mmCIF file of N, CA and C in Angstrom:
data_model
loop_
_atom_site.group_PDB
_atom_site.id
_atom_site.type_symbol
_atom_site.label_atom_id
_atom_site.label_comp_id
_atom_site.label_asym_id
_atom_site.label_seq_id
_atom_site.Cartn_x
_atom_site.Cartn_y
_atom_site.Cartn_z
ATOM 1 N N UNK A 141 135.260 46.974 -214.201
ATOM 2 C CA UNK A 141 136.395 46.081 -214.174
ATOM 3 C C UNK A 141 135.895 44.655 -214.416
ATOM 4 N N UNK A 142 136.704 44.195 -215.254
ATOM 5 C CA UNK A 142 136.127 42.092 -216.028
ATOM 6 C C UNK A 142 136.564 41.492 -214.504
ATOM 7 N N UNK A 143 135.738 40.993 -213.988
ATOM 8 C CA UNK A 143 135.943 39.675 -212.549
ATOM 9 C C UNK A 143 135.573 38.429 -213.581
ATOM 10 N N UNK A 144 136.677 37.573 -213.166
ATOM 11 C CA UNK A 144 136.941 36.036 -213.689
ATOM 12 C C UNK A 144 137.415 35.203 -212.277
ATOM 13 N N UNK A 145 137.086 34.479 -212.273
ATOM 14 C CA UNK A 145 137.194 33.019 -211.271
ATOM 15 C C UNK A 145 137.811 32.158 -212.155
ATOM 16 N N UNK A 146 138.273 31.464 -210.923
ATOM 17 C CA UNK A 146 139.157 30.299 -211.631
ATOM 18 C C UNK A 146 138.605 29.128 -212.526
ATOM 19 N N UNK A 147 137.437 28.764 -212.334
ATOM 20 C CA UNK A 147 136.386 28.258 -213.261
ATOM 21 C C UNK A 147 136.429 28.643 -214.495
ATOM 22 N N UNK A 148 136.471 29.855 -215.010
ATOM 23 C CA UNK A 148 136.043 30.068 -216.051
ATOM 24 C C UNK A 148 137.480 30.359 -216.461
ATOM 25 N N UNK A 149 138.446 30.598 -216.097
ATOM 26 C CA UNK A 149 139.689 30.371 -216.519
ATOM 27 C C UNK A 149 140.107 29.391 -217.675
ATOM 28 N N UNK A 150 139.531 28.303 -216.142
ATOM 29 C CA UNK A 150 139.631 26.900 -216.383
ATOM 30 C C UNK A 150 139.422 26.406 -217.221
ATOM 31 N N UNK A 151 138.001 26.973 -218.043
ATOM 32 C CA UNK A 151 137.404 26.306 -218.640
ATOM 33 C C UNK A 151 138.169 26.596 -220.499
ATOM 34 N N UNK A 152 138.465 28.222 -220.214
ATOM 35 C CA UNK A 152 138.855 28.555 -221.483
ATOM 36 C C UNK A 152 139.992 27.867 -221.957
ATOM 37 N N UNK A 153 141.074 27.764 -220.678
ATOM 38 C CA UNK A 153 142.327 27.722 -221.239
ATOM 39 C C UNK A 153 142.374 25.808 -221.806
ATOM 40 N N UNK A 154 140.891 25.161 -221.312
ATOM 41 C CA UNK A 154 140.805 24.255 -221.432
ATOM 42 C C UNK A 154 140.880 23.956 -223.391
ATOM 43 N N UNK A 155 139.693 24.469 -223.153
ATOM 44 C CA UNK A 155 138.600 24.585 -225.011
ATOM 45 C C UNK A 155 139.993 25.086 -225.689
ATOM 46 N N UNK A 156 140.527 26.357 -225.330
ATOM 47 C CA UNK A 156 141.334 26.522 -226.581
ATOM 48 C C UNK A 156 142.712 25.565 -227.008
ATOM 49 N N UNK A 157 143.329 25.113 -225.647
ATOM 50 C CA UNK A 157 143.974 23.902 -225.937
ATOM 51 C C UNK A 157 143.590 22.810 -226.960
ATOM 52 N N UNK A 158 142.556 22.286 -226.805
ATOM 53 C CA UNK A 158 141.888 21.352 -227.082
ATOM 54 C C UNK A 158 141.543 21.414 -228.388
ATOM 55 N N UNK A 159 141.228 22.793 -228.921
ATOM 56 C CA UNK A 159 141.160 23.450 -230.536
ATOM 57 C C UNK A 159 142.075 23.234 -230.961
ATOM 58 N N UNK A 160 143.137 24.048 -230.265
ATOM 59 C CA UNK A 160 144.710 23.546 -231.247
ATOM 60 C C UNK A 160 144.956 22.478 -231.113
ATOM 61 N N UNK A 161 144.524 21.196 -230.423
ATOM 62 C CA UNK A 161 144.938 19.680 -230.289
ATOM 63 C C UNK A 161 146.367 19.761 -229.472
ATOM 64 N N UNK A 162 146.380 20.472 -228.532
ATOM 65 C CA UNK A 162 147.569 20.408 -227.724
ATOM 66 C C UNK A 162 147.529 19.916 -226.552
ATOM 67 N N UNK A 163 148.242 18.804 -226.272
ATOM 68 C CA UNK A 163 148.404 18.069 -224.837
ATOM 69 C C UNK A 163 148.797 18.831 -223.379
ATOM 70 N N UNK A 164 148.281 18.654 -222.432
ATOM 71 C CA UNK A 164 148.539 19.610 -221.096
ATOM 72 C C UNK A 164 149.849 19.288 -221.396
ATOM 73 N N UNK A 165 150.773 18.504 -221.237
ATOM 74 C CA UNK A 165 152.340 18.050 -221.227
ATOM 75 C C UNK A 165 152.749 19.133 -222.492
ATOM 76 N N UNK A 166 152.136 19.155 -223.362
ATOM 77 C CA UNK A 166 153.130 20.281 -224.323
ATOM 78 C C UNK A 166 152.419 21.581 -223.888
ATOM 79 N N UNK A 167 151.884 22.066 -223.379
ATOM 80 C CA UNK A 167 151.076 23.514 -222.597
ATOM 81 C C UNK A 167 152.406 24.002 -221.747
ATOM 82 N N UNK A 168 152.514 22.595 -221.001
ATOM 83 C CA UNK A 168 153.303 23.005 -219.780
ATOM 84 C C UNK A 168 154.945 22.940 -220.118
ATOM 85 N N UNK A 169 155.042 22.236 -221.053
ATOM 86 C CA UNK A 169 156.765 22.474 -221.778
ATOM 87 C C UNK A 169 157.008 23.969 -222.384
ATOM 88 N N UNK A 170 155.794 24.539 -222.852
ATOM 89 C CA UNK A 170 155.924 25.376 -223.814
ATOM 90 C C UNK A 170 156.123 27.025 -222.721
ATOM 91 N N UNK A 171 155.076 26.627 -221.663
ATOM 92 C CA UNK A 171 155.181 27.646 -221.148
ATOM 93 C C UNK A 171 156.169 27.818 -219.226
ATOM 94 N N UNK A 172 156.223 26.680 -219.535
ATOM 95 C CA UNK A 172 157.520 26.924 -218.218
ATOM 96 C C UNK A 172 156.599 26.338 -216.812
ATOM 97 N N UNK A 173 155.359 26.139 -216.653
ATOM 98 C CA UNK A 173 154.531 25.606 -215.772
ATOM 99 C C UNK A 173 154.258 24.275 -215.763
ATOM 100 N N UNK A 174 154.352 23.823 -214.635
ATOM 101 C CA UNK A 174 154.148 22.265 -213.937
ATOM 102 C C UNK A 174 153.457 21.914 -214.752
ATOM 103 N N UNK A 175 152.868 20.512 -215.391
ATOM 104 C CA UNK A 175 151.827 20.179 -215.619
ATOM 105 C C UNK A 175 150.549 19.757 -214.488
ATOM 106 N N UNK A 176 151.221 19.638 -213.135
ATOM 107 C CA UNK A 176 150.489 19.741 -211.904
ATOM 108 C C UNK A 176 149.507 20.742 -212.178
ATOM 109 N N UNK A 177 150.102 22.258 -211.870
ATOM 110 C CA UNK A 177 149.995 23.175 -211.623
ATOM 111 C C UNK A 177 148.721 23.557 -212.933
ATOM 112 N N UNK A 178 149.094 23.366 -214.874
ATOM 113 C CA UNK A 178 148.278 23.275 -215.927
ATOM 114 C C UNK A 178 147.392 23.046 -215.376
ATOM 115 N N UNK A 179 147.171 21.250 -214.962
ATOM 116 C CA UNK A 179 145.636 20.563 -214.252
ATOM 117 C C UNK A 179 144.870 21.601 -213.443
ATOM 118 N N UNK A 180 145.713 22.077 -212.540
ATOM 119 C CA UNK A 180 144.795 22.850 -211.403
ATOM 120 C C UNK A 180 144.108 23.765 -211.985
ATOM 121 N N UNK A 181 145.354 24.419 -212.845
ATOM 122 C CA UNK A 181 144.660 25.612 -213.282
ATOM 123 C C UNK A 181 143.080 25.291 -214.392
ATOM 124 N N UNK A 182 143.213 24.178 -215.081
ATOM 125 C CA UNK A 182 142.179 24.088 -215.921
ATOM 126 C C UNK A 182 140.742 23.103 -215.211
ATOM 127 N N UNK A 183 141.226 23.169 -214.278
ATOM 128 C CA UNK A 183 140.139 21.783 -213.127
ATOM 129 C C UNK A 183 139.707 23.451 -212.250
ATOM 130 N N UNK A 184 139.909 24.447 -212.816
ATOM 131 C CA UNK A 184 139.374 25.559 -211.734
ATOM 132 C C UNK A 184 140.032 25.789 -209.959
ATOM 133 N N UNK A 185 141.060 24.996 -209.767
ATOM 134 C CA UNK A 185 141.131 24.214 -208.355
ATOM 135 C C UNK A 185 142.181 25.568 -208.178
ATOM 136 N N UNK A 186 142.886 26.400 -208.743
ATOM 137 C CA UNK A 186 144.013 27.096 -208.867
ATOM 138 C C UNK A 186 143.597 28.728 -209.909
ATOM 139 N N UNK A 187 143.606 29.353 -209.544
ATOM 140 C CA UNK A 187 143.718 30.908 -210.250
ATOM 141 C C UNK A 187 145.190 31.335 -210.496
ATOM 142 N N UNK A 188 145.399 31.511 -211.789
ATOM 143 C CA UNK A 188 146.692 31.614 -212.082
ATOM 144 C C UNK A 188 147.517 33.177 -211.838
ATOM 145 N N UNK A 189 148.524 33.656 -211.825
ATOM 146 C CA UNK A 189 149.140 34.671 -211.700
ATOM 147 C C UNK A 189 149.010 34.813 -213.112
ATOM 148 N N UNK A 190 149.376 36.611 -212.618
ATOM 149 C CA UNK A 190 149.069 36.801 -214.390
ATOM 150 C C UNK A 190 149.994 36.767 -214.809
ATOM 151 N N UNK A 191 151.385 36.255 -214.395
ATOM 152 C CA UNK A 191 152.437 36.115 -215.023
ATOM 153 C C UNK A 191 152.306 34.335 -216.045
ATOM 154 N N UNK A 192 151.184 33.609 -215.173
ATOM 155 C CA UNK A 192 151.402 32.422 -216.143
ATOM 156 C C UNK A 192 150.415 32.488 -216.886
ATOM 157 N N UNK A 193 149.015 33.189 -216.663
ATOM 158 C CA UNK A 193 148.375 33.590 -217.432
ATOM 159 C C UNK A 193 148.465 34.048 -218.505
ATOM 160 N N UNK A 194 149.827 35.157 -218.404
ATOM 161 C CA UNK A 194 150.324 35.854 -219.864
ATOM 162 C C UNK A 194 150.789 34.672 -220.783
ATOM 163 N N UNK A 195 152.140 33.675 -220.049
ATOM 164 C CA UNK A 195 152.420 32.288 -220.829
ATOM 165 C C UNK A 195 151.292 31.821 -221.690
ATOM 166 N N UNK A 196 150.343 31.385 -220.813
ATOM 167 C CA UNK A 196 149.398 30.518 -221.164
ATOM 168 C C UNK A 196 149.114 31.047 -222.586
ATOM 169 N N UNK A 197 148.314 32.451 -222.045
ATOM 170 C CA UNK A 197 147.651 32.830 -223.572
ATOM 171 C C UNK A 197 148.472 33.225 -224.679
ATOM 172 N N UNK A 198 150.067 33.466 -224.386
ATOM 173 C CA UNK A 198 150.511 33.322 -226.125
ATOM 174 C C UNK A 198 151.020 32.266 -226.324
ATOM 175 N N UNK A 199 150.864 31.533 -225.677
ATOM 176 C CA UNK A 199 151.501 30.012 -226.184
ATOM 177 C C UNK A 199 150.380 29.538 -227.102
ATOM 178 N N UNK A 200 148.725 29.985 -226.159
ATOM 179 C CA UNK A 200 147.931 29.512 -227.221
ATOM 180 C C UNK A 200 147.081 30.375 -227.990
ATOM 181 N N UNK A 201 148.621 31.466 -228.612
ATOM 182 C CA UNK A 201 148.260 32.838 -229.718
ATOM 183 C C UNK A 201 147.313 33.785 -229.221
ATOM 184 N N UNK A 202 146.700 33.963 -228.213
ATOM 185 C CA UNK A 202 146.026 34.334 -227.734
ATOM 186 C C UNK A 202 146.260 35.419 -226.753
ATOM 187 N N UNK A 203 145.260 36.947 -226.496
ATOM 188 C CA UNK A 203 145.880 37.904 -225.420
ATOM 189 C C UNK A 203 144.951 37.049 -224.173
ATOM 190 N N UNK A 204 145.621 37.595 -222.384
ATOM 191 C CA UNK A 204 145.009 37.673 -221.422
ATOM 192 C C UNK A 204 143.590 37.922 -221.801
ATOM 193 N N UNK A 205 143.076 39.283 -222.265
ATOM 194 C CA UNK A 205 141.866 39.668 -221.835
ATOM 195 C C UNK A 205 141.080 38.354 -223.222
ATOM 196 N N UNK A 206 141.491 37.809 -224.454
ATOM 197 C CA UNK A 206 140.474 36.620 -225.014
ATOM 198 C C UNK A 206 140.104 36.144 -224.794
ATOM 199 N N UNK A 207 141.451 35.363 -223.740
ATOM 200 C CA UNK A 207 140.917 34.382 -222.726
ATOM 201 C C UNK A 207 140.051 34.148 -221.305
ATOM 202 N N UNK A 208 140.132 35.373 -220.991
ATOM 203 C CA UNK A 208 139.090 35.735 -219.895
ATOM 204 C C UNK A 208 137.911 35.989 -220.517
ATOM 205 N N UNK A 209 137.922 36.703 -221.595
ATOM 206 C CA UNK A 209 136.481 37.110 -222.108
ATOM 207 C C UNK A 209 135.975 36.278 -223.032
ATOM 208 N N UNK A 210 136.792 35.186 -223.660
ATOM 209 C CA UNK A 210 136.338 34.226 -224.431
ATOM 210 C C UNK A 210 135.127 33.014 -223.895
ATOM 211 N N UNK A 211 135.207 32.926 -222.612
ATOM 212 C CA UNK A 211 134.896 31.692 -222.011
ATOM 213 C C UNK A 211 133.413 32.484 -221.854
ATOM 214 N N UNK A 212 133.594 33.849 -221.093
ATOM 215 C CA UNK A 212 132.012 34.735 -220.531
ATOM 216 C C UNK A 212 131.242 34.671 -222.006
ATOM 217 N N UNK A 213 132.034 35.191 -222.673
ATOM 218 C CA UNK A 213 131.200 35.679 -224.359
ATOM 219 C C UNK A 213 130.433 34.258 -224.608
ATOM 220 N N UNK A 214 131.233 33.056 -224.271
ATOM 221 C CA UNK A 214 130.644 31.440 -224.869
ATOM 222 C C UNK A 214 129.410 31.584 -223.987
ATOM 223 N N UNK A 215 129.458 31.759 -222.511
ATOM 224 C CA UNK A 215 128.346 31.346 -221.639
ATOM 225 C C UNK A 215 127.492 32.316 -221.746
ATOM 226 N N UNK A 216 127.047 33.649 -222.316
ATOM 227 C CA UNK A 216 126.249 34.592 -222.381
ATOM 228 C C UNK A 216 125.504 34.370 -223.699
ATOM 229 N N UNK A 217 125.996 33.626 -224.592
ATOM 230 C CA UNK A 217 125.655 33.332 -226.066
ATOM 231 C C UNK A 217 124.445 31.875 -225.993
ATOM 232 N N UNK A 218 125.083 31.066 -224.853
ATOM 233 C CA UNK A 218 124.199 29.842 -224.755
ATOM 234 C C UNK A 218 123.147 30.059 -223.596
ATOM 235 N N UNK A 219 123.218 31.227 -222.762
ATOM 236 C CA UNK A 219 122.304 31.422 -222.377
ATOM 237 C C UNK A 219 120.586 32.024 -222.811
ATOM 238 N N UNK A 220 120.773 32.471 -224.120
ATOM 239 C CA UNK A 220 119.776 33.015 -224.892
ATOM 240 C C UNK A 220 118.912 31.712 -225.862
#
């Protein structure tokens, strides 16, 4: 079973925002979540339900499991 922490959540839902050039304020219009709540979630401070989790990742075209496994795949690649 994939174990993810809110860290590495954090970190993805961060980077891929940031690829598409999308502002936390349009993250959080798009998908129905606080922009409070965005911050936490991408500051690691907050683990999201997978109900906003699901938001998150097709807002940014993306499935749940990319985004969980996108961030591990980055840190296993720079570890070598």
């Amino acid at each position: 079973m994939l174990k993810y922490d809110a860290i590495t959540i954090g970190k993805s839902v961060t980077a891929h925002r940031e690829h598409l050039g999308m502002s936390i304020k349009t993250l959080a219009r798009k998908t129905g979540i606080s922009v409070i709540r965005i911050k936490k979630i991408e500051a690691g401070e907050r683990r999201p339900h997978i109900a906003s989790l699901a938001w998150i990742a097709w807002v940014l075209g993306m499935t749940i499991d990319d985004l969980v496994t996108a961030e591990i795949a980055h840190e296993k690649s720079t570890e070598n």
